[in-house]
Tab-separated table of C-alpha atoms and ligand atoms in Angstrom:
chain	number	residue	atom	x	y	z
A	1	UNK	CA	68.689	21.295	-93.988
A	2	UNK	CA	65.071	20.631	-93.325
A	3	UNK	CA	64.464	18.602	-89.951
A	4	UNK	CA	62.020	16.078	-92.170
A	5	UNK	CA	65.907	15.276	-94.127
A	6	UNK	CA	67.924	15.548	-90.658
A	7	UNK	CA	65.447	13.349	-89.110
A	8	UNK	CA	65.680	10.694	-91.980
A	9	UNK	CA	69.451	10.558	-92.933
A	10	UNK	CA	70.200	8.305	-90.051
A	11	UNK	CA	66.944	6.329	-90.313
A	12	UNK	CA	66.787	2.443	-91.600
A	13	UNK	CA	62.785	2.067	-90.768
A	14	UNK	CA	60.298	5.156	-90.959
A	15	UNK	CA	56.530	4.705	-90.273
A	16	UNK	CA	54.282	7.690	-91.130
A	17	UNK	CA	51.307	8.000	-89.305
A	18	UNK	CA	47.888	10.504	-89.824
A	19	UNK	CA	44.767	10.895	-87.848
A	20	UNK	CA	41.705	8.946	-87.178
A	21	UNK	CA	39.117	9.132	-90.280
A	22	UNK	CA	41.834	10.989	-92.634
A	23	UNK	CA	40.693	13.674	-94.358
A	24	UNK	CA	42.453	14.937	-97.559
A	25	UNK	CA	45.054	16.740	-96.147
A	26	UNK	CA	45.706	14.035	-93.743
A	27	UNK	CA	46.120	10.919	-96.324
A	28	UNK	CA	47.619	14.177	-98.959
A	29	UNK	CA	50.281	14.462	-96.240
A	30	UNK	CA	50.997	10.825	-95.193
A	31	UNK	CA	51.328	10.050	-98.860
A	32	UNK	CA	53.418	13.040	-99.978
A	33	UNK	CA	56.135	12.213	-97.126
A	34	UNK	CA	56.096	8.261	-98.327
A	35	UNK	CA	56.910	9.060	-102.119
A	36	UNK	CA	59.076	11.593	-101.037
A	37	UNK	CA	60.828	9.402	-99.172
A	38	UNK	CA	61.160	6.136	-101.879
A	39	UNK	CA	62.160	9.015	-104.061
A	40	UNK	CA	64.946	10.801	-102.119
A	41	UNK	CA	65.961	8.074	-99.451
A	42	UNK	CA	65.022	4.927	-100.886
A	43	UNK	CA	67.230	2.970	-98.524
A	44	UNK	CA	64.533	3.749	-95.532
A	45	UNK	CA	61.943	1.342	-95.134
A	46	UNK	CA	58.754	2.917	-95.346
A	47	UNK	CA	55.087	2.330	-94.181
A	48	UNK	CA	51.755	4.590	-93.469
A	49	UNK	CA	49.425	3.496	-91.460
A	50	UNK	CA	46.280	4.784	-91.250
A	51	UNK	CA	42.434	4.156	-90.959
A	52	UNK	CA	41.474	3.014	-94.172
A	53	UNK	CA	40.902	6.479	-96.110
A	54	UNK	CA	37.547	6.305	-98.649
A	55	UNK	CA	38.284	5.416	-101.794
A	56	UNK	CA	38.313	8.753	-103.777
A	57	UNK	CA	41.568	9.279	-102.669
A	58	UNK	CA	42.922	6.157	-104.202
A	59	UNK	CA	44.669	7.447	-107.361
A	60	UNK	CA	47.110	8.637	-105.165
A	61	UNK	CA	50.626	6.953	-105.106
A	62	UNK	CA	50.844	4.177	-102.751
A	63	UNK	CA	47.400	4.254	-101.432
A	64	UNK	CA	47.247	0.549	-101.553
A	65	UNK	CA	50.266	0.181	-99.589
A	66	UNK	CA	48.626	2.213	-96.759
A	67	UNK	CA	48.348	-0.622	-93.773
A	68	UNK	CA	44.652	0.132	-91.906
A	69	UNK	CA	46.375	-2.406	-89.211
A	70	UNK	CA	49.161	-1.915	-86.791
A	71	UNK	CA	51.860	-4.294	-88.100
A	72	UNK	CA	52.795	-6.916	-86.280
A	73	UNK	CA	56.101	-6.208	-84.625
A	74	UNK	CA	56.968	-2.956	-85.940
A	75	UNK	CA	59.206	-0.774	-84.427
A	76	UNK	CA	60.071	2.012	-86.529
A	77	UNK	CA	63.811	4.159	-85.777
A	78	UNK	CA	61.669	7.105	-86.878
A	79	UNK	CA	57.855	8.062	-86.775
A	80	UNK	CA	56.476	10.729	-88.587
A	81	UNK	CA	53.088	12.068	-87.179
A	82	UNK	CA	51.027	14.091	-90.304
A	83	UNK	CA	47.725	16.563	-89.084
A	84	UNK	CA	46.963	15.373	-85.689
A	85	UNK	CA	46.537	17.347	-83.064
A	86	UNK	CA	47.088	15.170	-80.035
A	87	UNK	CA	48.213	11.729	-79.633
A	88	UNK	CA	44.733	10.336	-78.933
A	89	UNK	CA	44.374	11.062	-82.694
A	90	UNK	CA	46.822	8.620	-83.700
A	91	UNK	CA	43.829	5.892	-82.648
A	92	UNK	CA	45.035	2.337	-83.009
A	93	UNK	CA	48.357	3.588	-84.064
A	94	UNK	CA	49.752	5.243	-80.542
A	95	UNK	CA	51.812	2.575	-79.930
A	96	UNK	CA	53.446	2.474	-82.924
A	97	UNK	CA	54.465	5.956	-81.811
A	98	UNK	CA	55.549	5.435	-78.186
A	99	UNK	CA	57.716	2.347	-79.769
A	100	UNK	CA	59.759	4.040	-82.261
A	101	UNK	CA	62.959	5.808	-81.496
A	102	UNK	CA	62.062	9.117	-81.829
A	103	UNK	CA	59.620	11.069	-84.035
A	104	UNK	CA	58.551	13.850	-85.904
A	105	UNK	CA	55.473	15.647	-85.553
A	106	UNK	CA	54.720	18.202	-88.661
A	107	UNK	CA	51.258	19.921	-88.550
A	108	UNK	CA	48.872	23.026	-88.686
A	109	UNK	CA	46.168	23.052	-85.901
A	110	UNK	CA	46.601	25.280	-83.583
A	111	UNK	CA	45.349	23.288	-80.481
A	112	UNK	CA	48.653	20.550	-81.112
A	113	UNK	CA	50.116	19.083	-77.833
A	114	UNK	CA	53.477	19.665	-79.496
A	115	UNK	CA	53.859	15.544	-78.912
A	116	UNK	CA	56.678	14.625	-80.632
A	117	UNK	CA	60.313	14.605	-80.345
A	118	UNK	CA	60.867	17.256	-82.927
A	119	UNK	CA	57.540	19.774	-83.581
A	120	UNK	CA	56.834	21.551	-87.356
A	121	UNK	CA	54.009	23.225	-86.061
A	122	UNK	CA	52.615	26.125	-88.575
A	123	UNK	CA	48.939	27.624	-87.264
A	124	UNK	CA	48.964	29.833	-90.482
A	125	UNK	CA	49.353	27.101	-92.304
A	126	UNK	CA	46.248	25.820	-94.734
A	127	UNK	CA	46.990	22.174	-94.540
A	128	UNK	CA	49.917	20.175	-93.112
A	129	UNK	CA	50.768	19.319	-97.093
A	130	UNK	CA	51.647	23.270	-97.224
A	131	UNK	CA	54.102	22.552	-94.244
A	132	UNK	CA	55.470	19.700	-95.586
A	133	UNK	CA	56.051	21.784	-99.016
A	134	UNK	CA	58.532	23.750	-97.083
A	135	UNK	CA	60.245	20.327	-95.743
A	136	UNK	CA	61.108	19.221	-98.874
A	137	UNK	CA	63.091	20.502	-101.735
A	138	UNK	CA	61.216	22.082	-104.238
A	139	UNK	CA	63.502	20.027	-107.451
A	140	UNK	CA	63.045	16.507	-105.259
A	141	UNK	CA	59.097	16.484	-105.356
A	142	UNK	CA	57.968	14.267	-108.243
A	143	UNK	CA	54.957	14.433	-109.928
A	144	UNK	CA	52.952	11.999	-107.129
A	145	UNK	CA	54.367	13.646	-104.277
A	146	UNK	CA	52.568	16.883	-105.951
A	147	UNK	CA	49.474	14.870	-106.607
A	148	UNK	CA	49.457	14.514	-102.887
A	149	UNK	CA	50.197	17.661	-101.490
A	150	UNK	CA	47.727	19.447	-104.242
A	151	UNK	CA	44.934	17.059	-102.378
A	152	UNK	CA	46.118	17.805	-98.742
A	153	UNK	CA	45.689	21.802	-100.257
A	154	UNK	CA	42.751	21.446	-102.006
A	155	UNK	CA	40.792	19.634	-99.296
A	156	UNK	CA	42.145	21.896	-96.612
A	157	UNK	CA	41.109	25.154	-98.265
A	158	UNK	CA	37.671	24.100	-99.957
A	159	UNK	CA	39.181	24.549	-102.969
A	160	UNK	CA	41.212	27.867	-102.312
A	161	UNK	CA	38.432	29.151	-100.551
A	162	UNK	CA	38.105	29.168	-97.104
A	163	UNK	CA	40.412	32.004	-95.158
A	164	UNK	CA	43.432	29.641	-94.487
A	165	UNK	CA	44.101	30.137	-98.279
A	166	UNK	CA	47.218	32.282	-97.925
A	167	UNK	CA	49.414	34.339	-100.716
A	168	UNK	CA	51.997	31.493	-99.929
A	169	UNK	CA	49.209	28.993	-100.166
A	170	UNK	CA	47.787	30.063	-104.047
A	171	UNK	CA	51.970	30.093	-104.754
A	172	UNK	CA	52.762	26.753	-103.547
A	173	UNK	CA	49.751	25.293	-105.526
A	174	UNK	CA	50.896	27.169	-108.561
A	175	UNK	CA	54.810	25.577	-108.380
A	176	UNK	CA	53.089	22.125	-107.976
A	177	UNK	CA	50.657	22.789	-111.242
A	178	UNK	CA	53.900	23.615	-112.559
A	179	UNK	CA	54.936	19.611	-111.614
A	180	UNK	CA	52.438	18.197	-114.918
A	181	UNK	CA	49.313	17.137	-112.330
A	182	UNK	CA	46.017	16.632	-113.429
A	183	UNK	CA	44.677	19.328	-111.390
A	184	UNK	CA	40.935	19.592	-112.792
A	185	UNK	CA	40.883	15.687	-112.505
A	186	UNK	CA	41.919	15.838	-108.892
A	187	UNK	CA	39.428	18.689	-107.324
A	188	UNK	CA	36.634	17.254	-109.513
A	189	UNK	CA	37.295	13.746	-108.715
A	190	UNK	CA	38.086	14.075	-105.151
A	191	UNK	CA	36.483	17.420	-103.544
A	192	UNK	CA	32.780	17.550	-105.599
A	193	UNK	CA	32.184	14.456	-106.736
A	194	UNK	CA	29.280	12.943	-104.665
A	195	UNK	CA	27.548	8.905	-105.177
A	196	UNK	CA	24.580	9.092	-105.184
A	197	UNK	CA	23.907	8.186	-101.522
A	198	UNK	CA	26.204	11.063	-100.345
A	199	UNK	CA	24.018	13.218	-102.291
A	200	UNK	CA	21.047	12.429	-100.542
A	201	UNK	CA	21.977	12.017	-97.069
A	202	UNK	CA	23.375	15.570	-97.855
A	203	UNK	CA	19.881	16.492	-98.370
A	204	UNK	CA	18.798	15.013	-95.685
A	205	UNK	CA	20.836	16.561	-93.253
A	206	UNK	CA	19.859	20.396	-95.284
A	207	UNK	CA	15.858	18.918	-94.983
A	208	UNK	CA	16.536	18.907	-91.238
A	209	UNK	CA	18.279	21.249	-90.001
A	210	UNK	CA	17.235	24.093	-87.571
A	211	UNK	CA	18.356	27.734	-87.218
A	212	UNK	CA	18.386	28.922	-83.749
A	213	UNK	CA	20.087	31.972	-81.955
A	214	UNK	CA	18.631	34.325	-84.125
A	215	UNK	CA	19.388	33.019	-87.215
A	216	UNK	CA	23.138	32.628	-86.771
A	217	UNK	CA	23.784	29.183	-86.438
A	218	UNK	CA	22.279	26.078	-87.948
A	219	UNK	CA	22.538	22.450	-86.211
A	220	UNK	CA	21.904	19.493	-88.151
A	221	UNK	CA	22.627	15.567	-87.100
A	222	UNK	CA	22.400	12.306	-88.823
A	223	UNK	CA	21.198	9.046	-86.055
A	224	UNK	CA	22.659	5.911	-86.747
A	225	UNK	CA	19.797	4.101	-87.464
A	226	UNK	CA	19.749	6.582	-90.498
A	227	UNK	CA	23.217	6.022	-91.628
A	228	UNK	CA	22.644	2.550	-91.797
A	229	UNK	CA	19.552	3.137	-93.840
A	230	UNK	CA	21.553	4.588	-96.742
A	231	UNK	CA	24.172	2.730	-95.886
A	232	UNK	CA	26.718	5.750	-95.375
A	233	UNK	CA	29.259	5.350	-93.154
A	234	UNK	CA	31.890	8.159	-91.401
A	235	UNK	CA	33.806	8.706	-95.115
A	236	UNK	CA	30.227	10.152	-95.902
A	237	UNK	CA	30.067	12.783	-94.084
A	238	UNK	CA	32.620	15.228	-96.083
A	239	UNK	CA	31.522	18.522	-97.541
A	240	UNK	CA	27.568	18.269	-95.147
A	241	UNK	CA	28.972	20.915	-92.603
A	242	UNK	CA	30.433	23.425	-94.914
A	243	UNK	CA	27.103	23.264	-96.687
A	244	UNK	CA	25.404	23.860	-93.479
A	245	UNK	CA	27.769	26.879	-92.982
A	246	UNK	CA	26.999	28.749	-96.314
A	247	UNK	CA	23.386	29.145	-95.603
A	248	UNK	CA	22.777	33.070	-95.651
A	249	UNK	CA	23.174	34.851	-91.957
A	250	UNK	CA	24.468	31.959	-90.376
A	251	UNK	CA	27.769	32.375	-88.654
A	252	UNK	CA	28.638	28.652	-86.963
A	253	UNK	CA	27.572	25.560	-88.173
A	254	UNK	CA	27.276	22.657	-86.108
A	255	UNK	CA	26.936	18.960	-87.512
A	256	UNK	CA	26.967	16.092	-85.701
A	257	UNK	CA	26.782	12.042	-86.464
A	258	UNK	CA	26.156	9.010	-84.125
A	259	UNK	CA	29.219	7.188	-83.744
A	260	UNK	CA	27.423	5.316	-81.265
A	261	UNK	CA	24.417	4.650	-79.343
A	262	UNK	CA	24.372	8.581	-77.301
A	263	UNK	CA	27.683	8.956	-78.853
A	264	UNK	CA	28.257	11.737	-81.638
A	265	UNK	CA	30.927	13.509	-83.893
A	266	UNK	CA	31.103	16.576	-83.835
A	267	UNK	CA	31.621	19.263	-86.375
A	268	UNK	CA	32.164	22.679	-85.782
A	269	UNK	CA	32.686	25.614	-88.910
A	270	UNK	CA	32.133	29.170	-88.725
A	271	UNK	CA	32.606	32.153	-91.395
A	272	UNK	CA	34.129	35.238	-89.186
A	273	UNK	CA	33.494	35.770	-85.353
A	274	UNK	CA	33.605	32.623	-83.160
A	275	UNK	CA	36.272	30.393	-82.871
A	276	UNK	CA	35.252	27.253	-83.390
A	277	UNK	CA	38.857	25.604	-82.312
A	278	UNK	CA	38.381	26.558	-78.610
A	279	UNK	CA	34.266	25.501	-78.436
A	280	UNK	CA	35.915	21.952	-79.624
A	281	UNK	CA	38.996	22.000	-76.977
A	282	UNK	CA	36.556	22.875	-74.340
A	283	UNK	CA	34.780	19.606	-74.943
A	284	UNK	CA	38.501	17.609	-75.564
A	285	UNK	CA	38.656	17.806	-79.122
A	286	UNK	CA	40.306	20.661	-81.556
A	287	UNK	CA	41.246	22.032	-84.843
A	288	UNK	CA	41.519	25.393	-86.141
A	289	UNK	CA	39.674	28.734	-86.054
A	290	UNK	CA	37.224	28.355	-88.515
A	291	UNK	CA	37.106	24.081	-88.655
A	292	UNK	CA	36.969	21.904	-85.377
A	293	UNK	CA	36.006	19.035	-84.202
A	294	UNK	CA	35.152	16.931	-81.180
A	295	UNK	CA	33.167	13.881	-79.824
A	296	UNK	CA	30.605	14.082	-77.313
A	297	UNK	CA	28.058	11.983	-74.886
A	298	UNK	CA	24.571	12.119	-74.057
A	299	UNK	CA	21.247	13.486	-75.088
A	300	UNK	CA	21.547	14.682	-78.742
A	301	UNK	CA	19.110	17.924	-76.796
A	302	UNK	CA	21.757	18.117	-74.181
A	303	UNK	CA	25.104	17.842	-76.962
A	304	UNK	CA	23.449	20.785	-78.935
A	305	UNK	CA	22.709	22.885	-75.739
A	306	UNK	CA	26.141	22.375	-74.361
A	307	UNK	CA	27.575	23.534	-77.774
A	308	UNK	CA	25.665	26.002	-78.056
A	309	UNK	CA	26.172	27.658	-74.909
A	310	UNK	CA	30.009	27.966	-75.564
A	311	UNK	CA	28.843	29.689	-78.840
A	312	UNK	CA	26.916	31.977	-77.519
A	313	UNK	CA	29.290	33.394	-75.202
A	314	UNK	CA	31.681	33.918	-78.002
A	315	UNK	CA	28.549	35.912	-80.149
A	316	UNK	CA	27.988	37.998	-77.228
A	317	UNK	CA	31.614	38.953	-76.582
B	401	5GP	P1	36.104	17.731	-89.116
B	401	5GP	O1	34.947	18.522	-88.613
B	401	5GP	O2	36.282	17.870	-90.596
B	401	5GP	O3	36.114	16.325	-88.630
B	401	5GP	O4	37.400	18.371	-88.468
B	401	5GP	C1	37.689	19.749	-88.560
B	401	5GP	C2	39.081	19.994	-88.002
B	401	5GP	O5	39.101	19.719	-86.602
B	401	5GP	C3	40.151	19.089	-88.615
B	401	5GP	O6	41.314	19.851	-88.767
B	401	5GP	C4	40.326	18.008	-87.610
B	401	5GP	O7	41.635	17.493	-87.622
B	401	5GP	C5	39.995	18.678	-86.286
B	401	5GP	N1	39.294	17.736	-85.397
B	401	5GP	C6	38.134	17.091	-85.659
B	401	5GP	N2	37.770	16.301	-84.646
B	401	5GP	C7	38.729	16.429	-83.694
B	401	5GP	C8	38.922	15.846	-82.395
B	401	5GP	O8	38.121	15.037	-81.901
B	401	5GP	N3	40.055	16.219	-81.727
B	401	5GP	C9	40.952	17.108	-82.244
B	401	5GP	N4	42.029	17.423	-81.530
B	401	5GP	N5	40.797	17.673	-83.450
B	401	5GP	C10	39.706	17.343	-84.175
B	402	MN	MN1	44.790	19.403	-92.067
């Protein structure tokens, strides 16, 4: 038996919790576990909490049940803690963590604290929704836990691109194709579709950026003051960095955003030689090989020189 059905066979209250901004996989996964769980335990109480995930995401089952604030008096037997590396992730939601009676922490970066209670921890994993496929039994996933897990996988991989795709990855996303989803819908709704603002701070961010050692890497950020502009906001930001990335000879890509004034977010990709996931735990963040992330102080000059520096140690090597 799976330790996601050990874990909820004694449970009366679950609460499922993701990381800060969720990104596909993250909401994919927090969702997936919830319908799996009104499906195949319906006597558990269930809620997700999370940061309030953008909108594309929201023909997902149970997205408007999602709670963007911590309940009032929630204690939860069991907590179930989707793609984050570290607790700090968990944002607002920590405490709902350190108050329940003992939790479950299934995910793929390879930088995780191993926080929780019980750890599904899979590095080779593309997305935590490909862990969580091998929680759950293959003839108990309905149709809109699929819909969610296909997300978590589609968003994770770039669409079956990037080089977490696995054999086990393309077979998993075949069996759930197999469960009647709307697959074209989903990646076209949800992975390329752009407003029209998106679009253009996009652009923006391509206009500006600058090559620099030697060609291979390319920086790019966006100020606040420019954000506010086009009125774009964090849930923006998805699909600039991997753009940066595919520019021809570069190997790391480096975008960054002001959270706040001298305050930015980092992003970190590359294609084949440095490892992004330890430039981004050197500065207290994380991720994986090829995607990381982190957030950093200062100078914009002095955040790009300080990332860079760990970068170029890694070309040189
Ligand atoms: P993104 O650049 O899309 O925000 O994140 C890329 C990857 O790095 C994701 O898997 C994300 O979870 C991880 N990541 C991003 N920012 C942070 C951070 O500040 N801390 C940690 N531990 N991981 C991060
Ligand atoms: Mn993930």
């Amino acid at each position: 038996m799976s330790l996601l059905r050990t874990a909820l066979e004694h449970t009366k209250t679950a609460v499922v919790l993701g990381h800060m901004n969720p990104d596909g996989d993250c909401v994919g996964s927090c969702l997936a576990v919830y319908n799996y769980v009104r499906d195949c335990f319906p006597q558990v109480e269930i809620t997700v909490c999370l940061d309030r995930p953008a909108e594309k995401f929201s023909y997902l089952n149970g997205f408007d049940q999602i709670r963007t604030e911590v309940p009032e008096g929630l204690q939860a037997d069991l907590c179930i803690c989707l793609d984050s590396g570290d607790r700090d992730r968990l944002g607002d939601f920590l405490p709902l963590l350190e108050r329940a009676g003992k939790s479950l922490c299934v995910d793929h970066h390879i930088t995780n604290t191993r926080y929780g209670d019980e750890n599904v921890l899979e590095p080779d994993a593309s997305s935590t929704c490909e862990v969580l496929w091998g929680l759950m039994e293959e003839e108990q996933i309905s149709k809109a836990t699929a819909e969610c897990l296909y997300t978590g996988i589609v968003h994770d991989t770039g669409v079956f691109q990037y080089s977490n795709t696995s054999v086990k990855t393309m077979e998993i996303a075949g069996k759930l194709l197999g469960k009647g989803i709307d697959f074209s819908t989903i990646i076209a709704d949800s992975f390329y579709r752009k407003t029209y603002v998106q679009n253009q701070i996009l652009g923006r961010a391509l206009l500006e950026s600058i090559l620099f050692c030697d060609g291979q890497c390319i920086f790019s950020v966006l100020r606040k003051k420019d954000m506010d502009f086009y009125g774009v906001t964090n849930k923006d930001m998805d699909g600039i960095v991997e753009q940066l990335r595919s520019t021809d000879g570069v190997e790391c890509a480096i975008f960054l955003y002001e959270k706040e004034f001298q305050e930015y977010k980092v992003s970190l990709r590359s294609k084949k030689k440095v490892d992004v996931s330890r430039v981004a735990a050197y500065f207290g963040g994380g991720g994986h090989v090829r995607a990381a992330g982190c957030t950093m102080n200062g100078r914009i000059h002095d955040v790009v020189n300080n990332l860079s520096t760990q970068i170029a140690k890694q070309l040189e090597e």
